[in-house]
Amino acid sequence: VAPKRLSETPTPSPTPIKLTMMMQRGLLRVAARAARATPALASTRRCALSTYFTSSHEYVKVEGDVGTIGISAHAANELGDIVYVDLPTVGDAVEKGETFGAVESVKAASDVYAPVNGEVTEVNDKLGETPSLVNESALEDGWFIKIKLADGAADTLGELMSPEAYEDHIKK
Amino acid sequence: RHDARNWCLVNALDAPATVVVGLNGKPKRLLDEALVHRDRVPVLRRFSGGGTVVVGRGTVVATLIANKADAPCEPFPRSIMRTTGAWYARVFDDVLVHREAANGGGGGGLELREHDYVVEGGLKVGGNAQTITRDRWLHHTSFLFDYDDASMDYLTLPENRPEYREDRPHAAFITRLAPRLRSDTLRDRDAAALLADGLARVLDDDAFVVEEVDPSEALHVLETARATPTTATGRPWRATSRPLLEEYPYEPPST
């Protein structure tokens, strides 16, 4: 909804300041939505934590040059009960668009793909004992690996989907 | 991974009983190790998910490999199984003698129940497993046309099992397809040909263009895959990728 300009106000407003403030808040809300929709424009200095999704249902949460990677809650739900997660080891390189591991559910083994280039710095060891964390908390406790983003990797984040765009993607 | 075509592969096994565990199955939990070791039963690990099966003479394995863009389903297990379940129901609809379940429930022909292919409401005749990549999926099924009763003793009651199975041992949970086929269906062909002909008919009905090829063409793809350290896109193959089948080097159980 576009904010009204003062000149379009149908009656003289006894509270022009309030209207102006409303306009400003509206503009600020629009500006905030624009910033989230174009994460590539956010510098690593300004962007505290941003989450991006791939069309193959992985996510990467980026904070500085650290990325936390896992599969989306939608993917975890569609796969069913996760019984095993096959992960790389610390020091391995992951390459954008290439498989870095696999998730096994009751009846299927599914490849998982790296959303961005980087080097594995941490592996979620809890998944060895409790793979169900992926079903219970895909975007939090059920993360798979943490990586140090490779040089230039941040520039490729704009090719991924925002949370809103991913929601639209899975509704199709 | 090394071929972009859609495939339907049907194999009739002609080998002694062999145990095949899923990608991360734990033989120590899934098998009666004493019996397996006594009979020197081969134990293989496959690359797909799913449970443990005993295959051998009388087992017909059917593998469907489809491009996501060509298949009428989402590349997730339940969606894939709904599609393949409907296909197999149609394949067997014409060849099975339909019987009602002993408890009066279910019945009819072959159907998907939870993750298994069953007849008469709850007797398993086919186990399946899948591997899913970004752009393709594989669904393979071991159909039990016949089997040796004693070989099922190699398997213990799994912790992860479908609800409909309850606590039934294998002998009460699975059944043979062959006695349930109409007497005229195997007159001129064997079980593998029966399954292949049925799949070709159903897939053709579903707008696939079905082309019969010599098995050597599929073997050639497998040999190329084994010899090629890269994926079809030329990327290096992940070092932790599992082989298609590997023999499980189990130790004799401690006494």
XYZ file of C-alpha atoms in Angstrom:
427
model
C 0.000 0.000 0.000
C 1.547 3.277 -1.092
C 1.765 5.916 1.651
C -0.443 8.934 1.034
C 1.222 12.163 0.171
C 0.255 15.134 2.302
C -1.278 16.840 -0.752
C -3.778 13.933 -1.175
C -5.140 14.101 2.322
C -8.922 14.528 1.829
C -9.473 16.732 4.871
C -7.168 19.088 6.607
C -5.310 16.941 9.028
C -5.224 18.186 12.571
C -2.175 15.988 13.111
C 0.153 16.483 10.139
C 3.085 15.306 12.180
C 1.402 12.010 12.860
C 0.660 11.520 9.198
C 4.202 12.327 8.295
C 5.465 9.875 10.846
C 3.167 7.232 9.418
C 4.541 7.936 5.994
C 8.039 7.691 7.306
C 7.342 4.392 8.997
C 5.771 3.105 5.777
C 8.782 4.185 3.809
C 11.088 2.625 6.327
C 9.156 -0.652 6.139
C 9.387 -0.592 2.338
C 13.080 0.150 2.531
C 13.632 -2.759 4.925
C 11.809 -5.177 2.625
C 13.925 -3.994 -0.302
C 17.114 -4.643 1.676
C 16.092 -8.230 2.499
C 15.056 -8.913 -1.096
C 18.483 -7.954 -2.416
C 20.925 -9.504 0.045
C 23.786 -9.206 -2.400
C 23.770 -5.485 -1.795
C 24.351 -5.878 1.950
C 27.960 -5.628 2.955
C 29.338 -8.162 5.390
C 29.874 -5.296 7.754
C 26.189 -4.310 7.820
C 24.657 -7.834 7.446
C 24.695 -9.508 10.852
C 22.977 -12.772 9.823
C 21.264 -13.558 6.538
C 19.729 -16.806 5.416
C 19.641 -17.926 1.807
C 18.084 -20.982 0.201
C 18.783 -23.092 -2.849
C 16.253 -24.609 -5.235
C 17.404 -28.007 -3.972
C 16.310 -27.050 -0.443
C 19.600 -26.364 1.321
C 20.153 -23.183 3.286
C 23.193 -21.193 4.271
C 23.131 -18.740 7.168
C 25.869 -16.185 6.673
C 27.450 -14.165 9.448
C 30.606 -12.414 8.397
C 32.604 -14.983 6.469
C 31.067 -17.935 8.308
C 28.313 -19.953 6.699
C 26.141 -22.500 8.478
C 24.649 -25.010 6.058
C 21.795 -27.477 6.394
C 18.561 -28.508 4.725
C 15.314 -26.649 5.016
C 12.481 -27.666 7.311
C 10.381 -28.310 4.209
C 12.963 -30.784 2.878
C 13.305 -32.484 6.253
C 9.540 -32.882 6.465
C 9.278 -34.247 2.923
C 12.115 -36.708 3.435
C 10.528 -38.198 6.547
C 12.394 -39.445 9.586
C 16.104 -38.798 9.095
C 18.168 -41.776 10.215
C 21.672 -40.812 9.109
C 23.563 -37.807 7.807
C 26.732 -38.368 5.784
C 28.970 -35.323 6.173
C 32.412 -34.203 5.016
C 35.303 -33.639 7.382
C 36.870 -30.456 8.662
C 39.226 -29.053 6.075
C 37.290 -30.357 3.062
C 36.463 -27.893 0.357
C 32.839 -27.535 -0.686
C 31.947 -26.223 -4.095
C 28.800 -24.324 -4.946
C 26.286 -26.596 -6.654
C 28.239 -29.779 -5.947
C 27.241 -32.490 -3.513
C 28.999 -32.410 -0.153
C 27.050 -35.060 1.686
C 23.894 -37.118 1.884
C 20.866 -37.491 4.091
C 19.299 -40.867 4.645
C 15.695 -41.130 5.640
C 13.747 -44.321 6.154
C 13.544 -45.134 2.478
C 15.871 -42.802 0.631
C 19.402 -41.493 0.432
C 19.386 -37.916 -0.840
C 22.343 -35.832 -1.940
C 22.847 -32.426 -0.379
C 24.494 -29.618 -2.311
C 26.714 -26.752 -1.231
C 25.023 -23.357 -1.670
C 28.344 -21.545 -1.807
C 32.092 -22.166 -2.075
C 34.043 -22.596 1.142
C 36.065 -24.781 3.485
C 34.524 -26.889 6.205
C 35.481 -25.584 9.645
C 33.012 -27.500 11.795
C 30.763 -30.535 11.484
C 27.669 -31.066 13.619
C 28.728 -34.155 15.544
C 25.374 -34.288 17.351
C 23.780 -35.618 14.189
C 25.711 -38.854 14.560
C 23.795 -39.786 17.683
C 20.648 -37.786 17.059
C 19.927 -37.412 13.338
C 16.348 -36.556 14.268
C 17.606 -33.062 15.120
C 17.276 -32.367 11.405
C 13.537 -33.062 11.568
C 13.079 -31.294 14.909
C 15.129 -28.171 14.277
C 16.377 -28.023 10.686
C 17.462 -24.382 10.758
C 18.856 -24.380 14.305
C 20.147 -27.490 16.072
C 19.951 -29.607 12.894
C 22.664 -27.731 10.971
C 25.122 -29.880 9.005
C 28.388 -28.000 8.572
C 29.952 -24.613 9.131
C 32.244 -23.233 6.489
C 34.575 -20.332 5.963
C 33.328 -18.673 2.808
C 35.862 -18.712 0.009
C 37.114 -15.501 -1.557
C 34.368 -14.056 -3.693
C 31.742 -16.434 -2.315
C 29.743 -13.647 -0.731
C 29.224 -12.197 -4.193
C 27.355 -15.325 -5.251
C 24.808 -15.172 -2.436
C 22.565 -13.005 -4.588
C 22.015 -16.016 -6.852
C 20.261 -17.785 -3.986
C 16.736 -17.288 -2.702
C 15.642 -15.164 0.198
C 13.400 -16.840 2.795
C 10.387 -15.196 1.161
C 11.360 -16.328 -2.320
C 11.965 -19.844 -1.021
C 8.506 -19.907 0.535
C 7.063 -19.018 -2.861
C 9.264 -21.672 -4.474
C 7.966 -24.512 -2.316
C 4.382 -23.476 -2.815
C 4.624 -24.062 -6.554
C 24.769 -40.248 -12.322
C 26.651 -40.989 -15.517
C 23.741 -41.175 -17.925
C 20.984 -38.680 -18.505
C 18.357 -41.055 -19.811
C 15.351 -42.416 -17.938
C 15.761 -46.127 -17.273
C 13.661 -49.116 -16.356
C 15.794 -52.145 -15.497
C 14.373 -55.551 -14.624
C 16.602 -58.353 -13.349
C 15.646 -61.854 -12.306
C 18.209 -62.997 -9.749
C 19.638 -66.469 -10.007
C 21.985 -66.760 -7.076
C 21.991 -68.236 -3.596
C 20.564 -66.164 -0.765
C 22.363 -62.864 -0.309
C 21.703 -60.211 2.319
C 21.628 -56.604 1.127
C 21.639 -53.802 3.697
C 20.839 -50.153 3.044
C 23.324 -47.302 2.864
C 23.877 -47.054 6.585
C 22.347 -50.260 7.851
C 24.061 -51.872 10.821
C 24.484 -55.614 10.168
C 25.107 -56.333 13.830
C 21.623 -55.050 14.633
C 19.864 -56.340 11.553
C 21.157 -59.876 11.139
C 21.384 -63.108 13.035
C 25.148 -63.087 12.713
C 25.615 -66.647 13.901
C 23.394 -68.002 11.136
C 24.868 -65.699 8.516
C 28.375 -66.753 9.418
C 27.469 -70.432 9.654
C 26.035 -70.415 6.138
C 28.678 -68.007 4.777
C 25.968 -65.764 3.379
C 27.282 -62.797 1.402
C 26.318 -59.483 2.962
C 26.343 -56.515 0.605
C 25.762 -52.838 1.260
C 23.954 -50.917 -1.441
C 24.105 -47.209 -2.201
C 20.430 -46.467 -1.568
C 18.551 -45.931 1.656
C 15.989 -48.270 3.124
C 16.052 -51.534 4.988
C 17.589 -54.984 4.803
C 16.486 -57.688 2.410
C 17.408 -61.245 1.539
C 17.472 -61.751 -2.213
C 18.177 -64.780 -4.355
C 16.467 -67.134 -6.744
C 12.888 -66.035 -7.124
C 13.632 -62.346 -6.532
C 13.036 -59.965 -9.413
C 14.593 -56.542 -8.979
C 13.073 -53.611 -10.847
C 14.865 -50.255 -10.995
C 13.302 -47.040 -12.192
C 15.577 -44.048 -12.828
C 13.903 -40.825 -13.852
C 14.801 -37.246 -14.525
C 12.945 -34.893 -12.228
C 11.775 -32.950 -15.274
C 10.212 -36.062 -16.808
C 8.665 -37.699 -13.775
C 5.135 -36.857 -12.606
C 6.168 -36.337 -8.967
C 8.323 -34.279 -6.626
C 11.804 -35.661 -5.901
C 10.937 -36.693 -2.365
C 10.395 -40.249 -1.115
C 6.668 -40.158 -0.440
C 5.831 -38.436 -3.692
C 8.009 -40.866 -5.648
C 6.452 -43.866 -3.950
C 2.923 -42.612 -4.655
C 3.801 -42.465 -8.333
C 5.607 -45.795 -8.483
C 2.987 -47.402 -6.271
C 0.309 -46.395 -8.741
C 2.398 -47.754 -11.625
C 2.986 -51.114 -9.962
C -0.646 -51.400 -8.916
C -1.565 -51.119 -12.576
C 1.181 -53.569 -13.592
C -0.121 -56.253 -11.275
C -3.809 -55.501 -11.561
C -4.197 -57.717 -14.610
C -2.059 -60.609 -13.434
C -2.908 -61.159 -9.789
C -5.679 -63.331 -8.473
C -7.269 -60.881 -6.131
C -7.857 -62.186 -2.658
C -9.267 -60.505 0.381
C -7.202 -60.115 3.499
C -7.690 -62.808 6.164
C -9.135 -60.227 8.537
C -11.511 -58.919 5.908
C -9.673 -55.631 5.573
C -7.720 -54.363 2.584
C -7.480 -56.807 -0.263
C -7.604 -56.264 -3.957
C -4.388 -56.205 -5.897
C -0.934 -54.884 -5.107
C -0.864 -51.597 -3.250
C 1.553 -49.302 -1.443
C 1.168 -49.463 2.315
C 3.356 -47.018 4.236
C 6.616 -47.716 2.359
C 6.070 -51.283 1.131
C 4.265 -53.036 -1.692
C 1.734 -55.440 -0.214
C -1.107 -57.713 -1.197
C -4.201 -58.654 0.741
C -3.900 -55.555 2.880
C -0.686 -56.288 4.701
C 1.479 -59.055 3.281
C 4.683 -57.612 1.875
C 5.719 -58.738 -1.578
C 8.173 -55.981 -2.452
C 10.592 -53.781 -0.563
C 11.890 -50.612 -2.107
C 14.590 -48.024 -1.654
C 15.579 -44.785 -3.269
C 18.454 -42.504 -4.078
C 17.635 -38.917 -4.891
C 19.879 -36.312 -6.482
C 19.044 -32.761 -7.435
C 17.797 -33.628 -10.903
C 17.111 -37.387 -10.861
C 15.796 -40.119 -8.679
C 16.164 -43.874 -8.531
C 13.581 -46.228 -7.078
C 14.383 -49.923 -6.924
C 12.234 -52.749 -5.683
C 12.911 -56.367 -4.890
C 9.784 -58.339 -5.719
C 9.437 -61.677 -3.961
C 8.052 -63.984 -6.583
C 9.603 -66.853 -4.637
C 12.093 -67.403 -1.815
C 13.517 -69.958 0.554
C 11.719 -69.758 3.898
C 14.863 -70.600 5.851
C 16.763 -67.659 4.358
C 14.459 -65.202 6.095
C 15.863 -66.399 9.413
C 18.988 -64.396 8.631
C 17.074 -61.206 9.395
C 16.138 -60.024 12.868
C 13.085 -57.915 13.654
C 14.253 -54.393 12.788
C 13.847 -51.545 15.271
C 12.695 -49.215 12.504
C 9.756 -50.987 10.932
C 6.429 -49.897 9.486
C 3.493 -49.659 11.863
C 1.382 -52.072 9.893
C 3.976 -54.798 10.426
C 3.537 -54.642 14.214
C 5.746 -57.375 15.721
C 5.282 -59.963 12.996
C 8.379 -62.039 12.221
C 9.451 -62.223 8.601
C 7.623 -65.494 7.993
C 4.296 -63.862 8.882
C 5.079 -60.521 7.286
C 6.113 -61.408 3.719
C 4.557 -63.621 1.090
C 5.234 -64.922 -2.393
C 3.835 -63.374 -5.549
C 4.050 -66.468 -7.764
C 1.156 -68.414 -6.176
C -1.020 -65.311 -6.510
C -0.560 -64.922 -10.244
C -3.318 -65.935 -12.587
C -2.517 -69.344 -14.022
C -2.366 -68.050 -17.595
C 0.083 -65.229 -16.963
C 3.326 -67.202 -16.763
C 2.564 -69.575 -19.619
C 4.935 -68.089 -22.158
C 7.216 -65.953 -20.063
C 9.025 -65.793 -16.760
C 8.446 -63.441 -13.849
C 10.977 -60.873 -15.068
C 9.368 -60.724 -18.500
C 5.959 -60.420 -16.860
C 7.133 -57.452 -14.811
C 8.996 -55.828 -17.697
C 6.048 -56.157 -20.069
C 3.712 -54.699 -17.458
C 5.997 -51.751 -16.735
C 6.451 -51.034 -20.431
C 2.700 -50.968 -20.893
C 2.037 -48.707 -17.909
C 4.871 -46.287 -18.694
C 3.786 -46.116 -22.321
C 0.264 -45.298 -21.142
C 1.759 -42.496 -19.020
C 3.300 -40.767 -22.047
C 6.817 -42.171 -21.754
C 8.362 -43.327 -25.012
C 9.557 -46.816 -24.126
C 12.543 -48.184 -26.016
C 13.762 -51.684 -25.354
C 17.546 -51.986 -25.227
C 19.969 -54.811 -24.775
C 21.156 -55.261 -21.169
C 24.703 -54.739 -22.382
C 23.883 -51.074 -22.883
C 23.075 -50.697 -19.194
C 26.193 -52.653 -18.234
C 28.237 -50.316 -20.374
C 26.956 -47.339 -18.377
C 27.911 -49.088 -15.132
C 31.380 -49.891 -16.405
C 31.854 -46.307 -17.524
C 30.750 -45.093 -14.088
C 33.247 -47.332 -12.315
C 36.062 -46.195 -14.553
C 35.214 -42.505 -14.422
C 36.360 -40.510 -11.390
C 34.047 -37.655 -12.276
C 30.349 -37.056 -12.481
C 28.561 -36.528 -15.750
C 29.283 -32.799 -15.472
C 33.002 -33.428 -15.247
C 33.287 -32.620 -11.567
C 35.449 -34.822 -9.352
C 33.501 -37.586 -7.703
C 33.079 -37.081 -3.992
C 35.594 -39.221 -2.166
C 33.017 -40.301 0.385
C 30.507 -41.482 -2.202
C 29.638 -45.078 -1.694
C 30.141 -47.730 -4.377
C 27.073 -49.360 -5.875
C 27.586 -52.472 -3.810
C 30.309 -53.366 -1.388
C 30.811 -56.551 0.511
C 30.446 -56.136 4.218
C 33.602 -57.462 5.875
C 31.881 -58.827 8.909
C 33.799 -60.646 11.576
C 32.620 -63.952 12.968
C 30.406 -63.254 15.987
C 32.044 -63.685 19.350
C 30.889 -66.805 21.195
